[in-house]
Short mmCIF file of C-alpha atoms in Angstrom, two decimals:
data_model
loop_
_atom_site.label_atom_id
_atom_site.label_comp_id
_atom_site.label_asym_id
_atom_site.label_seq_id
_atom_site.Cartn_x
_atom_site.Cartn_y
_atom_site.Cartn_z
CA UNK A 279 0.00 0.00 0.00
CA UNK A 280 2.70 2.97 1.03
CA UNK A 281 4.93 1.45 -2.19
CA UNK A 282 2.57 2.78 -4.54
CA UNK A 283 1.35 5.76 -2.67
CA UNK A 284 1.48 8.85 -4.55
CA UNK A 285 3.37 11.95 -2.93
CA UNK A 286 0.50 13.47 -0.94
CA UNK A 287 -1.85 10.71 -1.52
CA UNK A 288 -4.17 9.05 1.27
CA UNK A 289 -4.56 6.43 2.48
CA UNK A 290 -7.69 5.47 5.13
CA UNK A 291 -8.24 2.77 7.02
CA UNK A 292 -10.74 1.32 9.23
CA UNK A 293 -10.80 -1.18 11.72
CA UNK A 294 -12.39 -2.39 14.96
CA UNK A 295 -10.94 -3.39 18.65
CA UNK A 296 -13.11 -5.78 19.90
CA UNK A 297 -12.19 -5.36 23.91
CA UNK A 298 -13.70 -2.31 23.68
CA UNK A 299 -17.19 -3.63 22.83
CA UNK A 300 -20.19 -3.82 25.31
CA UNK A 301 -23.71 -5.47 25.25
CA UNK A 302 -25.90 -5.66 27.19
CA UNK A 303 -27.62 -7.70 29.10
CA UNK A 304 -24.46 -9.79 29.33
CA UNK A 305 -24.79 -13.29 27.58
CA UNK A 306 -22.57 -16.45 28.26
CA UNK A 307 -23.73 -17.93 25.12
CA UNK A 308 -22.06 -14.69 23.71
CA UNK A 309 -19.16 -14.09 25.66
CA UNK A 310 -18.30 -17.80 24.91
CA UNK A 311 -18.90 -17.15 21.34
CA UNK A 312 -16.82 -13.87 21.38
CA UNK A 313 -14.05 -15.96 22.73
CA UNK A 314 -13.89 -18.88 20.01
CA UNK A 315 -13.97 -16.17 17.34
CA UNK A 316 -11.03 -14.76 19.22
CA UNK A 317 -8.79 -17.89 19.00
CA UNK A 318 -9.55 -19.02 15.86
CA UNK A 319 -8.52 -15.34 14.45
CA UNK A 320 -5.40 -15.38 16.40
CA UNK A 321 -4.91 -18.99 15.26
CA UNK A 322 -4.93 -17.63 11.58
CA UNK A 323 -2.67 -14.68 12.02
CA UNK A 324 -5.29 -12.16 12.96
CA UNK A 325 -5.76 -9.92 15.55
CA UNK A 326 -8.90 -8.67 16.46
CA UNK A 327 -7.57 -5.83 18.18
CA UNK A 328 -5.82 -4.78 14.85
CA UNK A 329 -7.14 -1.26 15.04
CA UNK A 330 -5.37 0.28 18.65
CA UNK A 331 -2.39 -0.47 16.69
CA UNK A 332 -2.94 0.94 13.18
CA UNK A 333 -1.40 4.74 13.78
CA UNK A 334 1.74 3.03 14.48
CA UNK A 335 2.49 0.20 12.45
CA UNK A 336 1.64 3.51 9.47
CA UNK A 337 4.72 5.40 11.22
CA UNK A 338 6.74 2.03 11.01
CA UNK A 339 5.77 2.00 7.16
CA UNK A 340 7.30 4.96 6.72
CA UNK A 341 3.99 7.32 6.21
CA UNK A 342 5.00 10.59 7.53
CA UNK A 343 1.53 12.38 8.21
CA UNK A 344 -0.08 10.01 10.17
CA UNK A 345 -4.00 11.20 11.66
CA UNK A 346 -5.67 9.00 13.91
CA UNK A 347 -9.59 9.35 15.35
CA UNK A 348 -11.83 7.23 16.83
CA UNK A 349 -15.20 6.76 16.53
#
């Protein structure tokens, strides 16, 4: 992606962090589900808390203006 970036281009990205999510009423069924999902992501190379670390692994790419928000 920052190979063929153009000199002032953009690039936007979007991604979730899954600790940070709340239901309610709180559901075993659920939590129990939310916790296979978990391991089988991280069992595939994924991390499902991908998006706490986006700003930075952009500044280890090399992208020099880096803007972060949440939402």
């Amino acid at each position: 992606m920052v190979r063929v970036l153009k000199p002032g281009g953009l690039i936007v990205a979007r991604s979730s962090d899954h600790d940070g999510h709340i239901y309610f009423p709180q559901d075993s069924l659920i939590d129990e589900s939310l916790k296979l999902i978990g391991q089988a992501v991280k069992r595939n190379g994924g991390d499902r808390n991908i998006g706490r670390h986006l700003r930075a692994l952009f500044i280890e790419s090399g992208i020099e203006r880096v803007e972060a928000s949440a939402s």
